[in-house]
């Protein structure tokens, strides 16, 4: 039914657009993924495995506008998927740490908005796995503080 169609749309967005050599195509792919998430509303959680990897990959894009759109895209996905995104928390946290260190002010602002939303989602969740997050946090602290 519709599930196969949604998967094929997401496949095109992630494979043909988000990994394109053209930065405008990558931005378009990110906007398309966000729009798909908003359109699916409560069912977004069923497609996170197809949505999140290309978005998270664009956090490392050489183009600052693509990194900004990746923040915006993940914000929109997280807004509708809510606590379902928490199984990707470590990857999201890792991406946010890079974006907070970004040279581009817009990217930092996008990361800030995304960070606030993620904090709200973690706060409203009663299933957040702290013990799975702690090793990542310990590594991050060691990496940023050499003493």
PDB file of C-alpha atoms in Angstrom:
ATOM      1  CA  UNK A   1       0.000   0.000   0.000  1.00  0.00           C
ATOM      2  CA  UNK A   2       1.089   3.518   0.862  1.00  0.00           C
ATOM      3  CA  UNK A   3       3.991   2.293   2.972  1.00  0.00           C
ATOM      4  CA  UNK A   4       5.916   1.098  -0.101  1.00  0.00           C
ATOM      5  CA  UNK A   5       5.236   4.414  -1.847  1.00  0.00           C
ATOM      6  CA  UNK A   6       6.459   6.438   1.158  1.00  0.00           C
ATOM      7  CA  UNK A   7       9.611   4.295   1.335  1.00  0.00           C
ATOM      8  CA  UNK A   8      10.315   4.803  -2.373  1.00  0.00           C
ATOM      9  CA  UNK A   9       9.845   8.590  -2.065  1.00  0.00           C
ATOM     10  CA  UNK A  10      12.238   8.658   0.908  1.00  0.00           C
ATOM     11  CA  UNK A  11      14.729   6.515  -1.005  1.00  0.00           C
ATOM     12  CA  UNK A  12      14.716   8.976  -3.918  1.00  0.00           C
ATOM     13  CA  UNK A  13      15.094  11.937  -1.550  1.00  0.00           C
ATOM     14  CA  UNK A  14      17.997  10.375   0.328  1.00  0.00           C
ATOM     15  CA  UNK A  15      19.842   8.656  -2.548  1.00  0.00           C
ATOM     16  CA  UNK A  16      19.237  11.039  -5.475  1.00  0.00           C
ATOM     17  CA  UNK A  17      18.976  14.338  -3.619  1.00  0.00           C
ATOM     18  CA  UNK A  18      20.720  14.298  -0.199  1.00  0.00           C
ATOM     19  CA  UNK A  19      23.868  12.740  -1.687  1.00  0.00           C
ATOM     20  CA  UNK A  20      23.881  14.789  -4.904  1.00  0.00           C
ATOM     21  CA  UNK A  21      27.004  16.730  -5.927  1.00  0.00           C
ATOM     22  CA  UNK A  22      24.720  19.775  -6.240  1.00  0.00           C
ATOM     23  CA  UNK A  23      24.176  21.624  -2.922  1.00  0.00           C
ATOM     24  CA  UNK A  24      20.732  22.838  -4.038  1.00  0.00           C
ATOM     25  CA  UNK A  25      19.633  19.242  -4.621  1.00  0.00           C
ATOM     26  CA  UNK A  26      20.888  18.302  -1.151  1.00  0.00           C
ATOM     27  CA  UNK A  27      18.868  21.179   0.361  1.00  0.00           C
ATOM     28  CA  UNK A  28      15.845  20.056  -1.667  1.00  0.00           C
ATOM     29  CA  UNK A  29      16.229  16.502  -0.386  1.00  0.00           C
ATOM     30  CA  UNK A  30      16.315  17.761   3.205  1.00  0.00           C
ATOM     31  CA  UNK A  31      13.221  19.933   2.655  1.00  0.00           C
ATOM     32  CA  UNK A  32      11.468  16.946   1.047  1.00  0.00           C
ATOM     33  CA  UNK A  33      12.252  14.695   4.022  1.00  0.00           C
ATOM     34  CA  UNK A  34      10.958  17.339   6.453  1.00  0.00           C
ATOM     35  CA  UNK A  35       7.794  17.813   4.370  1.00  0.00           C
ATOM     36  CA  UNK A  36       7.254  14.044   4.268  1.00  0.00           C
ATOM     37  CA  UNK A  37       7.581  13.860   8.062  1.00  0.00           C
ATOM     38  CA  UNK A  38       5.080  16.680   8.537  1.00  0.00           C
ATOM     39  CA  UNK A  39       2.671  15.021   6.085  1.00  0.00           C
ATOM     40  CA  UNK A  40       2.919  11.660   7.858  1.00  0.00           C
ATOM     41  CA  UNK A  41       2.414  13.222  11.308  1.00  0.00           C
ATOM     42  CA  UNK A  42       1.918  10.370  13.815  1.00  0.00           C
ATOM     43  CA  UNK A  43       3.182   7.773  11.339  1.00  0.00           C
ATOM     44  CA  UNK A  44       6.557   9.510  10.940  1.00  0.00           C
ATOM     45  CA  UNK A  45       8.016   7.196  13.604  1.00  0.00           C
ATOM     46  CA  UNK A  46       7.506   4.242  11.226  1.00  0.00           C
ATOM     47  CA  UNK A  47       9.911   5.777   8.684  1.00  0.00           C
ATOM     48  CA  UNK A  48      12.681   7.182  10.902  1.00  0.00           C
ATOM     49  CA  UNK A  49      15.152   4.537   9.698  1.00  0.00           C
ATOM     50  CA  UNK A  50      14.788   5.989   6.190  1.00  0.00           C
ATOM     51  CA  UNK A  51      14.575   9.673   7.228  1.00  0.00           C
ATOM     52  CA  UNK A  52      17.273  10.227   9.808  1.00  0.00           C
ATOM     53  CA  UNK A  53      20.470   8.813   8.251  1.00  0.00           C
ATOM     54  CA  UNK A  54      20.522  11.190   5.232  1.00  0.00           C
ATOM     55  CA  UNK A  55      19.645  14.169   7.464  1.00  0.00           C
ATOM     56  CA  UNK A  56      22.338  13.320  10.028  1.00  0.00           C
ATOM     57  CA  UNK A  57      24.844  12.784   7.210  1.00  0.00           C
ATOM     58  CA  UNK A  58      24.189  16.331   5.974  1.00  0.00           C
ATOM     59  CA  UNK A  59      25.337  17.699   9.370  1.00  0.00           C
ATOM     60  CA  UNK A  60      28.861  17.129   7.992  1.00  0.00           C
ATOM     61  CA  UNK A  61      28.200  18.794   4.632  1.00  0.00           C
ATOM     62  CA  UNK A  62      30.938  21.162   3.370  1.00  0.00           C
ATOM     63  CA  UNK A  63      28.230  23.710   2.461  1.00  0.00           C
ATOM     64  CA  UNK A  64      26.936  25.754   5.443  1.00  0.00           C
ATOM     65  CA  UNK A  65      23.435  26.227   3.967  1.00  0.00           C
ATOM     66  CA  UNK A  66      23.080  22.440   3.656  1.00  0.00           C
ATOM     67  CA  UNK A  67      24.122  22.030   7.318  1.00  0.00           C
ATOM     68  CA  UNK A  68      21.529  24.659   8.254  1.00  0.00           C
ATOM     69  CA  UNK A  69      18.796  22.880   6.266  1.00  0.00           C
ATOM     70  CA  UNK A  70      19.817  19.606   7.940  1.00  0.00           C
ATOM     71  CA  UNK A  71      19.138  21.252  11.340  1.00  0.00           C
ATOM     72  CA  UNK A  72      15.798  22.539  10.114  1.00  0.00           C
ATOM     73  CA  UNK A  73      14.878  19.186   8.600  1.00  0.00           C
ATOM     74  CA  UNK A  74      15.706  17.264  11.770  1.00  0.00           C
ATOM     75  CA  UNK A  75      13.795  19.867  13.802  1.00  0.00           C
ATOM     76  CA  UNK A  76      10.666  19.211  11.718  1.00  0.00           C
ATOM     77  CA  UNK A  77      11.082  15.427  11.863  1.00  0.00           C
ATOM     78  CA  UNK A  78      11.614  15.546  15.647  1.00  0.00           C
ATOM     79  CA  UNK A  79       8.648  17.908  16.104  1.00  0.00           C
ATOM     80  CA  UNK A  80       6.246  15.272  14.766  1.00  0.00           C
ATOM     81  CA  UNK A  81       8.061  12.059  15.775  1.00  0.00           C
ATOM     82  CA  UNK A  82       8.706  13.280  19.363  1.00  0.00           C
ATOM     83  CA  UNK A  83       9.996  10.511  21.663  1.00  0.00           C
ATOM     84  CA  UNK A  84      10.352   8.039  18.762  1.00  0.00           C
ATOM     85  CA  UNK A  85      13.558   9.865  17.729  1.00  0.00           C
ATOM     86  CA  UNK A  86      15.213   9.022  21.046  1.00  0.00           C
ATOM     87  CA  UNK A  87      16.537   5.725  19.709  1.00  0.00           C
ATOM     88  CA  UNK A  88      18.759   7.978  17.570  1.00  0.00           C
ATOM     89  CA  UNK A  89      19.671  10.223  20.486  1.00  0.00           C
ATOM     90  CA  UNK A  90      23.398   9.424  20.488  1.00  0.00           C
ATOM     91  CA  UNK A  91      23.745  10.182  16.768  1.00  0.00           C
ATOM     92  CA  UNK A  92      21.722  13.398  17.174  1.00  0.00           C
ATOM     93  CA  UNK A  93      23.808  14.468  20.184  1.00  0.00           C
ATOM     94  CA  UNK A  94      27.011  13.747  18.279  1.00  0.00           C
ATOM     95  CA  UNK A  95      25.757  15.845  15.345  1.00  0.00           C
ATOM     96  CA  UNK A  96      24.719  18.707  17.626  1.00  0.00           C
ATOM     97  CA  UNK A  97      28.184  18.877  19.230  1.00  0.00           C
ATOM     98  CA  UNK A  98      29.658  19.448  15.754  1.00  0.00           C
ATOM     99  CA  UNK A  99      27.023  22.012  14.797  1.00  0.00           C
ATOM    100  CA  UNK A 100      27.550  24.045  17.981  1.00  0.00           C
ATOM    101  CA  UNK A 101      31.213  24.413  16.944  1.00  0.00           C
ATOM    102  CA  UNK A 102      30.236  25.495  13.410  1.00  0.00           C
ATOM    103  CA  UNK A 103      31.771  28.667  11.956  1.00  0.00           C
ATOM    104  CA  UNK A 104      28.419  29.720  10.459  1.00  0.00           C
ATOM    105  CA  UNK A 105      26.132  31.733  12.778  1.00  0.00           C
ATOM    106  CA  UNK A 106      22.924  30.495  11.105  1.00  0.00           C
ATOM    107  CA  UNK A 107      24.008  26.875  11.586  1.00  0.00           C
ATOM    108  CA  UNK A 108      24.734  27.563  15.286  1.00  0.00           C
ATOM    109  CA  UNK A 109      21.302  29.203  15.684  1.00  0.00           C
ATOM    110  CA  UNK A 110      19.620  26.250  13.942  1.00  0.00           C
ATOM    111  CA  UNK A 111      21.503  23.872  16.237  1.00  0.00           C
ATOM    112  CA  UNK A 112      20.348  25.895  19.237  1.00  0.00           C
ATOM    113  CA  UNK A 113      16.668  25.612  18.263  1.00  0.00           C
ATOM    114  CA  UNK A 114      17.076  21.900  17.574  1.00  0.00           C
ATOM    115  CA  UNK A 115      18.868  21.434  20.908  1.00  0.00           C
ATOM    116  CA  UNK A 116      15.978  23.044  22.823  1.00  0.00           C
ATOM    117  CA  UNK A 117      13.451  20.780  21.090  1.00  0.00           C
ATOM    118  CA  UNK A 118      15.540  17.650  21.797  1.00  0.00           C
ATOM    119  CA  UNK A 119      15.826  18.688  25.471  1.00  0.00           C
ATOM    120  CA  UNK A 120      12.029  19.104  25.643  1.00  0.00           C
ATOM    121  CA  UNK A 121      11.526  15.663  24.087  1.00  0.00           C
ATOM    122  CA  UNK A 122      13.992  14.029  26.501  1.00  0.00           C
ATOM    123  CA  UNK A 123      12.257  15.779  29.417  1.00  0.00           C
ATOM    124  CA  UNK A 124       8.785  14.562  28.389  1.00  0.00           C
ATOM    125  CA  UNK A 125      10.046  10.991  27.873  1.00  0.00           C
ATOM    126  CA  UNK A 126       9.946   8.350  30.569  1.00  0.00           C
ATOM    127  CA  UNK A 127      11.943   5.916  28.412  1.00  0.00           C
ATOM    128  CA  UNK A 128      15.183   7.857  27.877  1.00  0.00           C
ATOM    129  CA  UNK A 129      18.119   5.431  28.201  1.00  0.00           C
ATOM    130  CA  UNK A 130      20.667   7.406  30.236  1.00  0.00           C
ATOM    131  CA  UNK A 131      23.016   4.436  30.562  1.00  0.00           C
ATOM    132  CA  UNK A 132      23.290   4.171  26.763  1.00  0.00           C
ATOM    133  CA  UNK A 133      24.114   7.878  26.529  1.00  0.00           C
ATOM    134  CA  UNK A 134      26.743   8.103  29.287  1.00  0.00           C
ATOM    135  CA  UNK A 135      29.628   6.443  27.365  1.00  0.00           C
ATOM    136  CA  UNK A 136      29.147   8.937  24.514  1.00  0.00           C
ATOM    137  CA  UNK A 137      29.102  11.823  26.985  1.00  0.00           C
ATOM    138  CA  UNK A 138      32.269  10.547  28.691  1.00  0.00           C
ATOM    139  CA  UNK A 139      34.055  10.325  25.319  1.00  0.00           C
ATOM    140  CA  UNK A 140      32.898  13.800  24.399  1.00  0.00           C
ATOM    141  CA  UNK A 141      34.169  15.250  27.690  1.00  0.00           C
ATOM    142  CA  UNK A 142      37.540  13.535  27.215  1.00  0.00           C
ATOM    143  CA  UNK A 143      37.753  14.838  23.636  1.00  0.00           C
ATOM    144  CA  UNK A 144      36.963  18.460  24.535  1.00  0.00           C
ATOM    145  CA  UNK A 145      38.947  18.634  27.780  1.00  0.00           C
ATOM    146  CA  UNK A 146      42.480  17.245  27.398  1.00  0.00           C
ATOM    147  CA  UNK A 147      43.315  17.725  31.109  1.00  0.00           C
TER     148      UNK A 147
END
